[in-house]
Amino acid sequence: MRQRRADEERRRAQEFESFVAGAAGRLLHVAVLLTGETPGDSPRALRLLTAALAAAYADWHRLRGEDPYDRARQELATRYARSAAWRMGRTRDGVLGPLSRQERLALVLRLYEGADEERTAALMGLPVERVRALCARGAGTMRAREHAARAAGAEATGRRG
């Protein structure tokens, strides 16, 4: 009995290690986008990812038929949404800096991760209509920021010439 349990634990650990080897890079990038840190220096993103992977590992034996990447992404989104920083409003870090935390999470899940509106709404615990509004507002903010940057670049180029 003990041998069978030990073999099962070893198999479980190997499966999880294989999963992490394939998915950790992408999940870390998601965490970096959410926290707004730089890829080379991202302690908050690493803590977020570690906690999400630990929770996924704890539930690993119950994932029969469920996509482990989806489960880890769900943990990542949930932990980000529940973090104390979530309630603090905006962070000005990173390319998504002008977005609110909810806009950032909605855009990362929808555009970077490719989750549909229903899945994003479920992960965020919001109605689909609210996710649509967050995505529209966040995308509008990013377009306005890009437009302003282009205009500033064109103006600077015009001054030099």
JSON list of N, CA and C in Angstrom, two decimals, residues 117-160:
[
{"chain": "A", "resi": 117, "resn": "GLU", "atom": "N", "xyz": [-15.21, 35.94, -23.40]},
{"chain": "A", "resi": 117, "resn": "GLU", "atom": "CA", "xyz": [-15.84, 36.85, -22.44]},
{"chain": "A", "resi": 117, "resn": "GLU", "atom": "C", "xyz": [-16.45, 36.10, -21.27]},
{"chain": "A", "resi": 118, "resn": "GLU", "atom": "N", "xyz": [-17.08, 34.97, -21.54]},
{"chain": "A", "resi": 118, "resn": "GLU", "atom": "CA", "xyz": [-17.73, 34.21, -20.48]},
{"chain": "A", "resi": 118, "resn": "GLU", "atom": "C", "xyz": [-16.70, 33.66, -19.49]},
{"chain": "A", "resi": 119, "resn": "ARG", "atom": "N", "xyz": [-15.60, 33.13, -20.02]},
{"chain": "A", "resi": 119, "resn": "ARG", "atom": "CA", "xyz": [-14.54, 32.59, -19.14]},
{"chain": "A", "resi": 119, "resn": "ARG", "atom": "C", "xyz": [-13.90, 33.71, -18.34]},
{"chain": "A", "resi": 120, "resn": "THR", "atom": "N", "xyz": [-13.64, 34.84, -18.98]},
{"chain": "A", "resi": 120, "resn": "THR", "atom": "CA", "xyz": [-13.05, 35.98, -18.29]},
{"chain": "A", "resi": 120, "resn": "THR", "atom": "C", "xyz": [-13.99, 36.46, -17.19]},
{"chain": "A", "resi": 121, "resn": "ALA", "atom": "N", "xyz": [-15.27, 36.55, -17.50]},
{"chain": "A", "resi": 121, "resn": "ALA", "atom": "CA", "xyz": [-16.25, 36.98, -16.50]},
{"chain": "A", "resi": 121, "resn": "ALA", "atom": "C", "xyz": [-16.26, 36.02, -15.31]},
{"chain": "A", "resi": 122, "resn": "ALA", "atom": "N", "xyz": [-16.21, 34.73, -15.60]},
{"chain": "A", "resi": 122, "resn": "ALA", "atom": "CA", "xyz": [-16.20, 33.73, -14.52]},
{"chain": "A", "resi": 122, "resn": "ALA", "atom": "C", "xyz": [-14.94, 33.86, -13.67]},
{"chain": "A", "resi": 123, "resn": "LEU", "atom": "N", "xyz": [-13.79, 34.03, -14.31]},
{"chain": "A", "resi": 123, "resn": "LEU", "atom": "CA", "xyz": [-12.54, 34.17, -13.57]},
{"chain": "A", "resi": 123, "resn": "LEU", "atom": "C", "xyz": [-12.53, 35.42, -12.69]},
{"chain": "A", "resi": 124, "resn": "MET", "atom": "N", "xyz": [-13.14, 36.48, -13.20]},
{"chain": "A", "resi": 124, "resn": "MET", "atom": "CA", "xyz": [-13.15, 37.74, -12.45]},
{"chain": "A", "resi": 124, "resn": "MET", "atom": "C", "xyz": [-14.33, 37.87, -11.50]},
{"chain": "A", "resi": 125, "resn": "GLY", "atom": "N", "xyz": [-15.30, 36.99, -11.63]},
{"chain": "A", "resi": 125, "resn": "GLY", "atom": "CA", "xyz": [-16.47, 37.06, -10.78]},
{"chain": "A", "resi": 125, "resn": "GLY", "atom": "C", "xyz": [-17.37, 38.24, -11.11]},
{"chain": "A", "resi": 126, "resn": "LEU", "atom": "N", "xyz": [-17.42, 38.57, -12.40]},
{"chain": "A", "resi": 126, "resn": "LEU", "atom": "CA", "xyz": [-18.21, 39.72, -12.86]},
{"chain": "A", "resi": 126, "resn": "LEU", "atom": "C", "xyz": [-19.17, 39.27, -13.95]},
{"chain": "A", "resi": 127, "resn": "PRO", "atom": "N", "xyz": [-20.22, 40.07, -14.20]},
{"chain": "A", "resi": 127, "resn": "PRO", "atom": "CA", "xyz": [-21.09, 39.77, -15.34]},
{"chain": "A", "resi": 127, "resn": "PRO", "atom": "C", "xyz": [-20.36, 40.01, -16.66]},
{"chain": "A", "resi": 128, "resn": "VAL", "atom": "N", "xyz": [-20.78, 39.31, -17.69]},
{"chain": "A", "resi": 128, "resn": "VAL", "atom": "CA", "xyz": [-20.16, 39.44, -19.02]},
{"chain": "A", "resi": 128, "resn": "VAL", "atom": "C", "xyz": [-20.21, 40.89, -19.49]},
{"chain": "A", "resi": 129, "resn": "GLU", "atom": "N", "xyz": [-21.31, 41.57, -19.25]},
{"chain": "A", "resi": 129, "resn": "GLU", "atom": "CA", "xyz": [-21.45, 42.96, -19.69]},
{"chain": "A", "resi": 129, "resn": "GLU", "atom": "C", "xyz": [-20.39, 43.85, -19.05]},
{"chain": "A", "resi": 130, "resn": "ARG", "atom": "N", "xyz": [-20.08, 43.60, -17.80]},
{"chain": "A", "resi": 130, "resn": "ARG", "atom": "CA", "xyz": [-19.04, 44.38, -17.11]},
{"chain": "A", "resi": 130, "resn": "ARG", "atom": "C", "xyz": [-17.67, 44.12, -17.72]},
{"chain": "A", "resi": 131, "resn": "VAL", "atom": "N", "xyz": [-17.40, 42.86, -18.07]},
{"chain": "A", "resi": 131, "resn": "VAL", "atom": "CA", "xyz": [-16.13, 42.52, -18.72]},
{"chain": "A", "resi": 131, "resn": "VAL", "atom": "C", "xyz": [-16.03, 43.23, -20.05]},
{"chain": "A", "resi": 132, "resn": "ARG", "atom": "N", "xyz": [-17.12, 43.25, -20.83]},
{"chain": "A", "resi": 132, "resn": "ARG", "atom": "CA", "xyz": [-17.13, 43.96, -22.11]},
{"chain": "A", "resi": 132, "resn": "ARG", "atom": "C", "xyz": [-16.79, 45.43, -21.90]},
{"chain": "A", "resi": 133, "resn": "ALA", "atom": "N", "xyz": [-17.42, 46.04, -20.91]},
{"chain": "A", "resi": 133, "resn": "ALA", "atom": "CA", "xyz": [-17.18, 47.46, -20.64]},
{"chain": "A", "resi": 133, "resn": "ALA", "atom": "C", "xyz": [-15.74, 47.70, -20.20]},
{"chain": "A", "resi": 134, "resn": "LEU", "atom": "N", "xyz": [-15.19, 46.84, -19.35]},
{"chain": "A", "resi": 134, "resn": "LEU", "atom": "CA", "xyz": [-13.80, 46.98, -18.91]},
{"chain": "A", "resi": 134, "resn": "LEU", "atom": "C", "xyz": [-12.85, 46.86, -20.09]},
{"chain": "A", "resi": 135, "resn": "CYS", "atom": "N", "xyz": [-13.10, 45.89, -20.97]},
{"chain": "A", "resi": 135, "resn": "CYS", "atom": "CA", "xyz": [-12.24, 45.70, -22.14]},
{"chain": "A", "resi": 135, "resn": "CYS", "atom": "C", "xyz": [-12.33, 46.90, -23.08]},
{"chain": "A", "resi": 136, "resn": "ALA", "atom": "N", "xyz": [-13.53, 47.38, -23.31]},
{"chain": "A", "resi": 136, "resn": "ALA", "atom": "CA", "xyz": [-13.70, 48.53, -24.21]},
{"chain": "A", "resi": 136, "resn": "ALA", "atom": "C", "xyz": [-13.01, 49.76, -23.63]},
{"chain": "A", "resi": 137, "resn": "ARG", "atom": "N", "xyz": [-13.20, 50.02, -22.35]},
{"chain": "A", "resi": 137, "resn": "ARG", "atom": "CA", "xyz": [-12.57, 51.18, -21.73]},
{"chain": "A", "resi": 137, "resn": "ARG", "atom": "C", "xyz": [-11.05, 51.05, -21.71]},
{"chain": "A", "resi": 138, "resn": "GLY", "atom": "N", "xyz": [-10.57, 49.85, -21.37]},
{"chain": "A", "resi": 138, "resn": "GLY", "atom": "CA", "xyz": [-9.12, 49.62, -21.34]},
{"chain": "A", "resi": 138, "resn": "GLY", "atom": "C", "xyz": [-8.48, 49.74, -22.71]},
{"chain": "A", "resi": 139, "resn": "ALA", "atom": "N", "xyz": [-9.13, 49.17, -23.72]},
{"chain": "A", "resi": 139, "resn": "ALA", "atom": "CA", "xyz": [-8.61, 49.27, -25.09]},
{"chain": "A", "resi": 139, "resn": "ALA", "atom": "C", "xyz": [-8.63, 50.72, -25.56]},
{"chain": "A", "resi": 140, "resn": "GLY", "atom": "N", "xyz": [-9.68, 51.45, -25.21]},
{"chain": "A", "resi": 140, "resn": "GLY", "atom": "CA", "xyz": [-9.75, 52.87, -25.56]},
{"chain": "A", "resi": 140, "resn": "GLY", "atom": "C", "xyz": [-8.63, 53.67, -24.92]},
{"chain": "A", "resi": 141, "resn": "THR", "atom": "N", "xyz": [-8.35, 53.38, -23.67]},
{"chain": "A", "resi": 141, "resn": "THR", "atom": "CA", "xyz": [-7.25, 54.05, -22.96]},
{"chain": "A", "resi": 141, "resn": "THR", "atom": "C", "xyz": [-5.92, 53.76, -23.64]},
{"chain": "A", "resi": 142, "resn": "MET", "atom": "N", "xyz": [-5.70, 52.50, -24.01]},
{"chain": "A", "resi": 142, "resn": "MET", "atom": "CA", "xyz": [-4.45, 52.13, -24.66]},
{"chain": "A", "resi": 142, "resn": "MET", "atom": "C", "xyz": [-4.33, 52.77, -26.05]},
{"chain": "A", "resi": 143, "resn": "ARG", "atom": "N", "xyz": [-5.44, 52.83, -26.80]},
{"chain": "A", "resi": 143, "resn": "ARG", "atom": "CA", "xyz": [-5.41, 53.49, -28.12]},
{"chain": "A", "resi": 143, "resn": "ARG", "atom": "C", "xyz": [-5.12, 54.97, -27.96]},
{"chain": "A", "resi": 144, "resn": "ALA", "atom": "N", "xyz": [-5.73, 55.61, -26.99]},
{"chain": "A", "resi": 144, "resn": "ALA", "atom": "CA", "xyz": [-5.49, 57.04, -26.76]},
{"chain": "A", "resi": 144, "resn": "ALA", "atom": "C", "xyz": [-4.04, 57.28, -26.37]},
{"chain": "A", "resi": 145, "resn": "ARG", "atom": "N", "xyz": [-3.49, 56.40, -25.56]},
{"chain": "A", "resi": 145, "resn": "ARG", "atom": "CA", "xyz": [-2.09, 56.52, -25.15]},
{"chain": "A", "resi": 145, "resn": "ARG", "atom": "C", "xyz": [-1.16, 56.37, -26.36]},
{"chain": "A", "resi": 146, "resn": "GLU", "atom": "N", "xyz": [-1.46, 55.39, -27.20]},
{"chain": "A", "resi": 146, "resn": "GLU", "atom": "CA", "xyz": [-0.65, 55.17, -28.41]},
{"chain": "A", "resi": 146, "resn": "GLU", "atom": "C", "xyz": [-0.76, 56.37, -29.35]},
{"chain": "A", "resi": 147, "resn": "HIS", "atom": "N", "xyz": [-1.96, 56.88, -29.52]},
{"chain": "A", "resi": 147, "resn": "HIS", "atom": "CA", "xyz": [-2.18, 58.04, -30.39]},
{"chain": "A", "resi": 147, "resn": "HIS", "atom": "C", "xyz": [-1.40, 59.26, -29.86]},
{"chain": "A", "resi": 148, "resn": "ALA", "atom": "N", "xyz": [-1.44, 59.48, -28.56]},
{"chain": "A", "resi": 148, "resn": "ALA", "atom": "CA", "xyz": [-0.71, 60.60, -27.96]},
{"chain": "A", "resi": 148, "resn": "ALA", "atom": "C", "xyz": [0.80, 60.43, -28.14]},
{"chain": "A", "resi": 149, "resn": "ALA", "atom": "N", "xyz": [1.28, 59.20, -27.99]},
{"chain": "A", "resi": 149, "resn": "ALA", "atom": "CA", "xyz": [2.72, 58.94, -28.17]},
{"chain": "A", "resi": 149, "resn": "ALA", "atom": "C", "xyz": [3.14, 59.19, -29.62]},
{"chain": "A", "resi": 150, "resn": "ARG", "atom": "N", "xyz": [2.31, 58.78, -30.56]},
{"chain": "A", "resi": 150, "resn": "ARG", "atom": "CA", "xyz": [2.62, 59.02, -31.98]},
{"chain": "A", "resi": 150, "resn": "ARG", "atom": "C", "xyz": [2.61, 60.51, -32.29]},
{"chain": "A", "resi": 151, "resn": "ALA", "atom": "N", "xyz": [1.63, 61.20, -31.75]},
{"chain": "A", "resi": 151, "resn": "ALA", "atom": "CA", "xyz": [1.55, 62.64, -31.99]},
{"chain": "A", "resi": 151, "resn": "ALA", "atom": "C", "xyz": [2.76, 63.36, -31.40]},
{"chain": "A", "resi": 152, "resn": "ALA", "atom": "N", "xyz": [3.18, 62.94, -30.22]},
{"chain": "A", "resi": 152, "resn": "ALA", "atom": "CA", "xyz": [4.35, 63.55, -29.58]},
{"chain": "A", "resi": 152, "resn": "ALA", "atom": "C", "xyz": [5.61, 63.24, -30.41]},
{"chain": "A", "resi": 153, "resn": "GLY", "atom": "N", "xyz": [5.69, 62.04, -30.94]},
{"chain": "A", "resi": 153, "resn": "GLY", "atom": "CA", "xyz": [6.84, 61.66, -31.76]},
{"chain": "A", "resi": 153, "resn": "GLY", "atom": "C", "xyz": [6.87, 62.45, -33.05]},
{"chain": "A", "resi": 154, "resn": "ALA", "atom": "N", "xyz": [5.72, 62.63, -33.67]},
{"chain": "A", "resi": 154, "resn": "ALA", "atom": "CA", "xyz": [5.64, 63.41, -34.91]},
{"chain": "A", "resi": 154, "resn": "ALA", "atom": "C", "xyz": [5.98, 64.87, -34.64]},
{"chain": "A", "resi": 155, "resn": "GLU", "atom": "N", "xyz": [5.52, 65.39, -33.53]},
{"chain": "A", "resi": 155, "resn": "GLU", "atom": "CA", "xyz": [5.80, 66.78, -33.17]},
{"chain": "A", "resi": 155, "resn": "GLU", "atom": "C", "xyz": [7.30, 66.97, -32.91]},
{"chain": "A", "resi": 156, "resn": "ALA", "atom": "N", "xyz": [7.90, 66.01, -32.22]},
{"chain": "A", "resi": 156, "resn": "ALA", "atom": "CA", "xyz": [9.34, 66.09, -31.95]},
{"chain": "A", "resi": 156, "resn": "ALA", "atom": "C", "xyz": [10.15, 65.99, -33.23]},
{"chain": "A", "resi": 157, "resn": "THR", "atom": "N", "xyz": [9.71, 65.15, -34.17]},
{"chain": "A", "resi": 157, "resn": "THR", "atom": "CA", "xyz": [10.38, 65.01, -35.45]},
{"chain": "A", "resi": 157, "resn": "THR", "atom": "C", "xyz": [10.26, 66.29, -36.26]},
{"chain": "A", "resi": 158, "resn": "GLY", "atom": "N", "xyz": [9.09, 66.92, -36.21]},
{"chain": "A", "resi": 158, "resn": "GLY", "atom": "CA", "xyz": [8.85, 68.18, -36.92]},
{"chain": "A", "resi": 158, "resn": "GLY", "atom": "C", "xyz": [9.70, 69.31, -36.39]},
{"chain": "A", "resi": 159, "resn": "ARG", "atom": "N", "xyz": [9.96, 69.32, -35.11]},
{"chain": "A", "resi": 159, "resn": "ARG", "atom": "CA", "xyz": [10.79, 70.37, -34.50]},
{"chain": "A", "resi": 159, "resn": "ARG", "atom": "C", "xyz": [12.25, 70.27, -34.91]},
{"chain": "A", "resi": 160, "resn": "ARG", "atom": "N", "xyz": [12.70, 69.02, -35.09]},
{"chain": "A", "resi": 160, "resn": "ARG", "atom": "CA", "xyz": [14.12, 68.82, -35.45]},
{"chain": "A", "resi": 160, "resn": "ARG", "atom": "C", "xyz": [14.40, 69.26, -36.86]}
]
